[in-house]
Short mmCIF file of C-alpha atoms and ligand atoms in Angstrom, two decimals:
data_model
loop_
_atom_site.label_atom_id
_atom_site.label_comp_id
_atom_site.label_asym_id
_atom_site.label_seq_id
_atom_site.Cartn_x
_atom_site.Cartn_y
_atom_site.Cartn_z
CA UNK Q 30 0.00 0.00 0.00
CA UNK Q 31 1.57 3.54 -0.88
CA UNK Q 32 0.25 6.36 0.16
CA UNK Q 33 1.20 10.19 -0.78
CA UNK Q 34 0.92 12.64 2.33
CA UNK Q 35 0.89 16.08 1.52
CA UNK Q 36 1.84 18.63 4.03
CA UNK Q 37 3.24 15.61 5.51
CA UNK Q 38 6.06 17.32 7.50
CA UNK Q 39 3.50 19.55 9.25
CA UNK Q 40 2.62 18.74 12.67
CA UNK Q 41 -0.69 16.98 11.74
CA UNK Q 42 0.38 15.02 8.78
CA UNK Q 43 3.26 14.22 10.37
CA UNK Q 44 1.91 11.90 13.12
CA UNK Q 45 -0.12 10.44 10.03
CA UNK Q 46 3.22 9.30 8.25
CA UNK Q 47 4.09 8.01 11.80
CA UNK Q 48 0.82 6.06 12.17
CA UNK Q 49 0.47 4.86 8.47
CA UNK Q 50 4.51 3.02 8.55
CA UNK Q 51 3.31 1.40 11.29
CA UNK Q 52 0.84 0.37 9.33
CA UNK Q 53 3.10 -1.21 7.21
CA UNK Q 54 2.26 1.35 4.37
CA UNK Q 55 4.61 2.79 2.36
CA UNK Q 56 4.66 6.79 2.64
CA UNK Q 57 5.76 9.51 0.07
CA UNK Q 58 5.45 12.36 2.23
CA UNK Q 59 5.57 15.65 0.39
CA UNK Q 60 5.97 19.30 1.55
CA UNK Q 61 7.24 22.83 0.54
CA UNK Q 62 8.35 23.27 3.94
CA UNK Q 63 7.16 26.73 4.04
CA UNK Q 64 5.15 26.16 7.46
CA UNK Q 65 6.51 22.25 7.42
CA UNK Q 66 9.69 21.22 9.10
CA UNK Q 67 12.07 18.58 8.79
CA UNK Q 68 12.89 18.14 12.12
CA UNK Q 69 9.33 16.91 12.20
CA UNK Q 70 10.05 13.71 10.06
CA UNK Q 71 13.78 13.52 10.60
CA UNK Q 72 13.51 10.13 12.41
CA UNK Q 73 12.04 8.57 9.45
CA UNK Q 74 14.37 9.40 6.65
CA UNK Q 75 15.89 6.33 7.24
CA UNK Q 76 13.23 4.01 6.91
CA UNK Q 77 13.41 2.44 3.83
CA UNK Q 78 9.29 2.78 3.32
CA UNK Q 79 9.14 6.52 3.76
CA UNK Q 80 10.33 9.21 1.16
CA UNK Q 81 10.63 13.02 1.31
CA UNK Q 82 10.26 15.24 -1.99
CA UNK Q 83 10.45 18.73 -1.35
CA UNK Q 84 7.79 20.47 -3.56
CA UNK Q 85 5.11 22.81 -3.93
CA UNK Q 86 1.94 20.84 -4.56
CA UNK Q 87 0.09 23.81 -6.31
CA UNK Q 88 2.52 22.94 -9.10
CA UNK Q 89 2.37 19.55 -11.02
CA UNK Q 90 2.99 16.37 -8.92
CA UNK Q 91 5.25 13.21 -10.24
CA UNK Q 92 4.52 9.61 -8.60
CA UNK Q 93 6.75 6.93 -10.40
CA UNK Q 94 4.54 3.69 -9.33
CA UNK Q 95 1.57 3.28 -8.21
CA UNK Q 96 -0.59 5.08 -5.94
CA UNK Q 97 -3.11 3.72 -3.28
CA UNK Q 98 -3.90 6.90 -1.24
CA UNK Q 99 -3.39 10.38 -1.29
CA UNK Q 100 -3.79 12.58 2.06
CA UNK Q 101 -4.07 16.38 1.00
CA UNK Q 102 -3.01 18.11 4.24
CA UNK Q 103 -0.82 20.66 2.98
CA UNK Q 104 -1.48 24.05 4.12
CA UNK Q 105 -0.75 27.16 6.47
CA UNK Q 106 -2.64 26.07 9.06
CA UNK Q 107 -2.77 28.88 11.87
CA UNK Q 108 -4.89 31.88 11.34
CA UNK Q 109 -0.95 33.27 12.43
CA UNK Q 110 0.38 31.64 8.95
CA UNK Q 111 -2.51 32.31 7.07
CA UNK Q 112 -2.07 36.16 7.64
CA UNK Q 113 1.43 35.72 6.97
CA UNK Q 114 1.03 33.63 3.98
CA UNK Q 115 -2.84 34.42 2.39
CA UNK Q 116 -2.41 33.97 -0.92
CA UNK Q 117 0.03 30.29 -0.20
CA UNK Q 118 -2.84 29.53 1.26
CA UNK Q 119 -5.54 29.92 -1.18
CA UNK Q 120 -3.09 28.40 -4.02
CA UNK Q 121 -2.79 24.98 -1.60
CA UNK Q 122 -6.13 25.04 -0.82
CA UNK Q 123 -7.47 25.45 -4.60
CA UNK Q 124 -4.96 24.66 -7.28
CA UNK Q 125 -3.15 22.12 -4.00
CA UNK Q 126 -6.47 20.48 -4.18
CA UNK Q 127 -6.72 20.03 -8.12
CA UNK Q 128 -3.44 18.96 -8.63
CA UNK Q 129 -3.43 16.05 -5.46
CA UNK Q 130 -7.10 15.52 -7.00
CA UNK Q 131 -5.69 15.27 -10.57
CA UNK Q 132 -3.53 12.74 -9.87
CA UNK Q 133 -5.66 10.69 -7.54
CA UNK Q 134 -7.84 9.16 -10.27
CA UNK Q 135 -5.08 8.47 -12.27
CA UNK Q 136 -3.75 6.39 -10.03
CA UNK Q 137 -7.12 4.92 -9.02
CA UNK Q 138 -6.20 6.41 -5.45
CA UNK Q 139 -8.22 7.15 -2.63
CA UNK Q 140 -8.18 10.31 -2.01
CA UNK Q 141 -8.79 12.19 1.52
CA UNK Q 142 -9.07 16.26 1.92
CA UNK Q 143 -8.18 17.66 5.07
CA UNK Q 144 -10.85 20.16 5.65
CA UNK Q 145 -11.59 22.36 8.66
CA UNK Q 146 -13.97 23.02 11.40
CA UNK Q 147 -12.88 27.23 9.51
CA UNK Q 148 -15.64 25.69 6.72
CA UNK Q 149 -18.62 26.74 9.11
CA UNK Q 150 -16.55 30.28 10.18
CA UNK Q 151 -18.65 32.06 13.07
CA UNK Q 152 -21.65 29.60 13.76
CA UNK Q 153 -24.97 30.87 14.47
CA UNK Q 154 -25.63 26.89 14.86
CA UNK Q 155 -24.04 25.37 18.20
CA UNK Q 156 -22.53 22.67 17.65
CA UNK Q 157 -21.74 22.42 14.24
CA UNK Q 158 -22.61 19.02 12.22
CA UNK Q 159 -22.04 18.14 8.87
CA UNK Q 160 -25.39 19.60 7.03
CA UNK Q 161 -24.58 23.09 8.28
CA UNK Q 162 -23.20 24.96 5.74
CA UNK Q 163 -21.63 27.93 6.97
CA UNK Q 164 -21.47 31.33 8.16
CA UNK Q 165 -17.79 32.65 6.20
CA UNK Q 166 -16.46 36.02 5.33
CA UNK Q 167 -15.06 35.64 1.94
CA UNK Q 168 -12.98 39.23 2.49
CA UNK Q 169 -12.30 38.47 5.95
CA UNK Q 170 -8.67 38.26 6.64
CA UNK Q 171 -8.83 34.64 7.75
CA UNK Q 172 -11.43 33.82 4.49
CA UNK Q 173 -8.12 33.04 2.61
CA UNK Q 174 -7.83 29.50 4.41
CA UNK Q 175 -11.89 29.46 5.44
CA UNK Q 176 -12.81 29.76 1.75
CA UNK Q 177 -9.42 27.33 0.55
CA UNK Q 178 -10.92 24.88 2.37
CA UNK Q 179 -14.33 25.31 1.37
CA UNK Q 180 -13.08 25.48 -2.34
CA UNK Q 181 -11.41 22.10 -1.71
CA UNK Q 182 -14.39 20.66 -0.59
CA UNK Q 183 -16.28 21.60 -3.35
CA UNK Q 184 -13.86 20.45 -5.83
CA UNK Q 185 -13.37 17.08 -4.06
CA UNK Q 186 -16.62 16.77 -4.59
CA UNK Q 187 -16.76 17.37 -7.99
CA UNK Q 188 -14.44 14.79 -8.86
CA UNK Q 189 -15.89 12.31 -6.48
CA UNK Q 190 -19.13 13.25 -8.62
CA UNK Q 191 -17.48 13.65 -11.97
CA UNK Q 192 -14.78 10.75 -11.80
CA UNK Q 193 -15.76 8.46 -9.58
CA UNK Q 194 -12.95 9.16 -7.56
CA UNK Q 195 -13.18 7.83 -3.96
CA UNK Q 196 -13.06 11.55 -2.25
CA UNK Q 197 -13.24 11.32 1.64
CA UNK Q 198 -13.43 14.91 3.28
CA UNK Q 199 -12.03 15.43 7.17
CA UNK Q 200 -13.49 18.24 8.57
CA UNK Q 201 -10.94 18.32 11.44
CA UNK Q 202 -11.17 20.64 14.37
CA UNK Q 203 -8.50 22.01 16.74
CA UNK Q 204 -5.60 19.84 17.41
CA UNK Q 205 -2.82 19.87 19.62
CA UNK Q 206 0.32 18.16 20.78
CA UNK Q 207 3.62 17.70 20.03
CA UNK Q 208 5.33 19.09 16.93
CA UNK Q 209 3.43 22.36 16.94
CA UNK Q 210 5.39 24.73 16.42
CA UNK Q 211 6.60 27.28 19.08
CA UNK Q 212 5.69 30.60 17.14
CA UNK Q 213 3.13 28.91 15.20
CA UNK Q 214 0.81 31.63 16.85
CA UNK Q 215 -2.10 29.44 18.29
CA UNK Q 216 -3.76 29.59 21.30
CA UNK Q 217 -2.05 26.64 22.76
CA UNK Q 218 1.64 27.40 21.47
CA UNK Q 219 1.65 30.63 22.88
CA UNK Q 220 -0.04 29.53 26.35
CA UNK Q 221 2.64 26.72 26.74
CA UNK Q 222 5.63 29.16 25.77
CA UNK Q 223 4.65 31.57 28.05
CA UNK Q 224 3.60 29.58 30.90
CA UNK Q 225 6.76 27.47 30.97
CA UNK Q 226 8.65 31.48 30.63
CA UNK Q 227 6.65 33.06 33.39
CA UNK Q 228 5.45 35.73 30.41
CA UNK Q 229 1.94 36.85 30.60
CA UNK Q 230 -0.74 34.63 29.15
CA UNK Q 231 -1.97 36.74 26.09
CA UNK Q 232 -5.70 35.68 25.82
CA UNK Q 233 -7.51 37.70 23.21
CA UNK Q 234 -10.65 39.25 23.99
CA UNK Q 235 -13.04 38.42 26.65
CA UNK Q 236 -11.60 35.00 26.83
CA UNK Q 237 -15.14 33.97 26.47
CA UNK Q 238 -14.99 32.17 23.08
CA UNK Q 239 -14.85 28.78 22.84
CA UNK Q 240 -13.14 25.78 21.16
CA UNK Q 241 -13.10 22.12 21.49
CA UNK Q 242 -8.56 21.16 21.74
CA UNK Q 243 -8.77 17.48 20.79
CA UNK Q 244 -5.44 15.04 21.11
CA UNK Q 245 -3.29 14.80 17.94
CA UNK Q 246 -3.48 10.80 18.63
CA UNK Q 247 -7.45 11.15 18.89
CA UNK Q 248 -6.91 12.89 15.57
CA UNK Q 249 -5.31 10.43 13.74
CA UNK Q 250 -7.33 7.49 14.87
CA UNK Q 251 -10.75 9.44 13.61
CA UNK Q 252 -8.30 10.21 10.17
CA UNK Q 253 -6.88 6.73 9.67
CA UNK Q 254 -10.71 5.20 10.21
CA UNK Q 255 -12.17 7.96 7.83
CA UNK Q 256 -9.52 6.38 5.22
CA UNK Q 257 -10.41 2.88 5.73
CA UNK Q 258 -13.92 2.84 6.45
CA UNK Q 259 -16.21 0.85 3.53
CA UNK Q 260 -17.17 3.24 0.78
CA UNK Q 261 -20.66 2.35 1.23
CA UNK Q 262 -21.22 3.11 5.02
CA UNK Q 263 -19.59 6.34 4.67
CA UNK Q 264 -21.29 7.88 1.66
CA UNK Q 265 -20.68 11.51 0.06
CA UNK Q 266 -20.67 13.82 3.41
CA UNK Q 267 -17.84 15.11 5.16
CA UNK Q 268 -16.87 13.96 8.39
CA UNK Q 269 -16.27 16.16 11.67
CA UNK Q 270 -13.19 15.12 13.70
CA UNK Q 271 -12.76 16.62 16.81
CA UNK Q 272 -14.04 16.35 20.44
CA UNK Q 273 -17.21 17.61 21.82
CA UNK Q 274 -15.36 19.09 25.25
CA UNK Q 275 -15.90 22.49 24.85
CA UNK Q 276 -13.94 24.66 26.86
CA UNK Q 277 -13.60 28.92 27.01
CA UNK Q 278 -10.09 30.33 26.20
CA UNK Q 279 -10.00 32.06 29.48
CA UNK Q 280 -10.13 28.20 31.24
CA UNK Q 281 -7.50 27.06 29.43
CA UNK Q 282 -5.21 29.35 29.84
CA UNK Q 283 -6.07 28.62 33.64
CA UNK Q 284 -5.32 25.00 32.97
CA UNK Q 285 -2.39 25.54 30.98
CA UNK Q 286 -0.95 27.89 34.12
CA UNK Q 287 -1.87 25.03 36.56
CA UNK Q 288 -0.45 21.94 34.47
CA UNK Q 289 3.03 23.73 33.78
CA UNK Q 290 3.22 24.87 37.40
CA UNK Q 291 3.75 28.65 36.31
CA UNK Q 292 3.51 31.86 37.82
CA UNK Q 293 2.18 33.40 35.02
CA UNK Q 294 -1.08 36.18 34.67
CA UNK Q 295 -3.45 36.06 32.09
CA UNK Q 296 -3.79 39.10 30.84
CA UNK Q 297 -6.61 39.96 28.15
CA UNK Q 298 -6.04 42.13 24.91
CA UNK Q 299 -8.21 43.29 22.47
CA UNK Q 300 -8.16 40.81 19.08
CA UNK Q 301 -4.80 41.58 17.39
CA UNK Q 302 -4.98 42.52 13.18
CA UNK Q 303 -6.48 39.85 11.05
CA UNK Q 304 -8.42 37.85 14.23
CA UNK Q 305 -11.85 39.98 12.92
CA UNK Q 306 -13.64 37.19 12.39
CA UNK Q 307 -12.34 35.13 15.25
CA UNK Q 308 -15.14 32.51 15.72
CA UNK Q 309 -16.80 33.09 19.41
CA UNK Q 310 -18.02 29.59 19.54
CA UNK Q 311 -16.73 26.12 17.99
CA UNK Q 312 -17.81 22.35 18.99
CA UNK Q 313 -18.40 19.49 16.78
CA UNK Q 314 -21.31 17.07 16.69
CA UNK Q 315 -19.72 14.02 16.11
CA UNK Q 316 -22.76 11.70 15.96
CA UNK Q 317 -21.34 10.94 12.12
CA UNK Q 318 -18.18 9.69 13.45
CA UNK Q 319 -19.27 8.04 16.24
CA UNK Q 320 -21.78 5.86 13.82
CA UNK Q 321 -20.13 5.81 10.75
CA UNK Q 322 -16.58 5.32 11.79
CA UNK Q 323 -17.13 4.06 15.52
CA UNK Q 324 -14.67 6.39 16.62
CA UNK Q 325 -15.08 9.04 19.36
CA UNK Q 326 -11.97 11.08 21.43
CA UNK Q 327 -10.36 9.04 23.89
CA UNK Q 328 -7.62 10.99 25.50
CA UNK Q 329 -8.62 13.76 28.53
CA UNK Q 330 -7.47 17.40 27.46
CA UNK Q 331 -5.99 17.76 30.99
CA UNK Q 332 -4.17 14.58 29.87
CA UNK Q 333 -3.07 15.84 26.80
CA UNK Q 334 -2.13 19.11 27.56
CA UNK Q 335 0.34 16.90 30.26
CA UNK Q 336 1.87 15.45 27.55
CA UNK Q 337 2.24 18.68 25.16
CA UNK Q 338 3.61 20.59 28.14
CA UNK Q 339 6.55 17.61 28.53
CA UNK Q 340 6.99 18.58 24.45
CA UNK Q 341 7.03 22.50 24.73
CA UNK Q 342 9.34 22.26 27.77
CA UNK Q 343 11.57 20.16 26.22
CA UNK Q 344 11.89 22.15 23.00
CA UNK Q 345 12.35 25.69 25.36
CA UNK Q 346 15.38 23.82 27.47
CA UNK Q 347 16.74 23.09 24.08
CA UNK Q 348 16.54 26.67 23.16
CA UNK Q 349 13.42 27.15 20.67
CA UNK Q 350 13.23 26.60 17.25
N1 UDP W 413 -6.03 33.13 21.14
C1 UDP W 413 -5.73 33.82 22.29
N2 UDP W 413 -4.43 34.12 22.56
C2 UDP W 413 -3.40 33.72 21.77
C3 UDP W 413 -3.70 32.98 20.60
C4 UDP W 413 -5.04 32.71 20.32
O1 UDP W 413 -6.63 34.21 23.07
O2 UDP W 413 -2.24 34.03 22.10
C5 UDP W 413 -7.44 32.82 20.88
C6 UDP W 413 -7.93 33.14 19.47
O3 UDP W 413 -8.35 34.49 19.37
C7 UDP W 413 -9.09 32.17 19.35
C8 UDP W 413 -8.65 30.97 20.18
O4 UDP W 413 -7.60 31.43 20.99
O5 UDP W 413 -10.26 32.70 19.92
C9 UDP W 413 -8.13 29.81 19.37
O6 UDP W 413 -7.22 30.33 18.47
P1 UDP W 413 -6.19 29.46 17.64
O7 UDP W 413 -5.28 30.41 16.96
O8 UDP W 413 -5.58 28.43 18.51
O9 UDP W 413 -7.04 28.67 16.56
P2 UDP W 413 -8.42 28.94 15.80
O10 UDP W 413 -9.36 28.03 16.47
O11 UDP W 413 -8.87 30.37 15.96
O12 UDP W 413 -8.11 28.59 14.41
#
């Protein structure tokens, strides 16, 4: 079984190489490394089932052999990156998508699009399940990955309904653990860095918004089922992959204070440029997953966040990235 990750030295896609050699599959990872890093798949390069090809995936993709699966992950992926990089981002998530959907047929590949919980942007509906369709800003500054992704899904689709292709669409919600990157600008990245420095803990706004942080091994799992589950069972809908334990920024940065033993304050600031449209609520139904891929979060954020903090301390001590 081969299977072509894109994106796959990100810290999502990453843990999917991980997962899918153990699996005994054989993984061309590919990246432009503009938000990927190498030290993320470093320990792999010399596994004689995994290969690296450094390349832009907006621009026309070579696979000598054949072709099983291919995981379209690559993209900026933090509304950070996305203001850094906006128009990266709508190339990946448009002419990414055509080009990893291009070639997926003619290999007679499976073919899975990670999507985002950023397709339903600020949700009137609480929580969000699959038949919801949306509530974006195309203009918005963080529209450039919302309506990427959105784009992808729709052209996924297409093909799926056009080619027969077997499309399979993640919408995946927040993740976190390690490999994330220490400036990548997230809410949890910049809690654990400045907890573990005894900086203030910069929570934007009222601290009142909400998301739903689920375990980058819970992640994977719902991912890796998505990709194997029968054709038939799953039919043409996306699939939400994330945990329902909602929890208000303000209360993690609490927890984040508590589990790293710091002597940090949390100190509130008004949303910086480009977080406009900074979603107030978030929180997946996953009643699709749980029936259709018998898969539902397993690992406790308090848990989790133990683990990440062993992973962002360790990276500090070593001096940062
Ligand atoms: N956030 C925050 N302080 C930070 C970084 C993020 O309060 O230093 C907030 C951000 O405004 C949002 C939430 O944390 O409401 C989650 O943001 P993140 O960037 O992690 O991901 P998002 O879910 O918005 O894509």
């Amino acid at each position: 079984m081969t299977t072509m990750v894109t994106g796959g030295a990100g810290f999502l896609a990453s843990h999917l190489c991980d997962k899918l050699l153990e699996k005994g599959h054989q993984v061309i990872c590919v990246d432009s490394l503009i938000t990927g890093s190498m030290r993320n798949v470093s320990h792999l390069l010399g596994n004689e089932r995994f290969k690296f090809i450094k390349h832009d995936v907006t621009e026309y993709i070579y696979a000598a052999g054949p072709v099983d699966n291919v995981l379209h992950f690559a993209s900026p992926a933090s509304p950070a990156d996305y203001l850094r990089y906006p128009i990266e981002t709508l190339k990946v998530g448009s002419l990414g998508t055509h080009k990893t959907l291009g070639l997926a047929p003619h290999k007679a590949a499976k073919y899975l699009l990670a999507s985002s919980s950023e397709v339903y942007g600020d949700p009137p509906v609480h929580p969000q399940n699959e038949s919801y369709w949306g509530s974006v800003n195309p203009i918005g500054y963080r529209g450039v990955y919302d309506e990427a992704k959105r784009f992808a899904e729709a052209l996924a689709i297409a093909y799926r309904r056009a080619s027969g292709t077997d499309v399979r669409i993640a919408r995946i919600f927040n993740t976190y653990g390690a490999r994330m990157r220490l400036d990548d600008g997230r809410a949890i990245p910049n809690f654990m860095c400045q907890a573990i420095r005894g900086e203030d803990i910069t929570v934007f706004g009222s601290g009142e918004q909400t998301r739903s942080f689920t375990y980058i091994d819970d992640t994977v799992e719902g991912l890796i089922r998505l990709l194997e589950v029968d054709r038939e069972k799953l039919g043409e809908a996306p699939v939400n992959i994330g945990t329902p334990a909602e929890i208000k920024l303000i209360d993690i940065a609490r927890e984040i204070i508590q589990i790293t033993g710091s002597n940090s304050k949390i100190v509130k600031l008004p949303f910086p440029h480009g977080y406009e449209d900074d979603p107030k609520v978030r929180q997946p139904d996953i009643s699709r997953a749980r029936n259709v891929l018998g898969w539902e979060p397993k690992v406790d954020r308090i848990e989790g966040l133990k683990i990440t903090a062993e992973y962002f301390k360790q990276r500090l001590k070593e001096g940062g990235d």
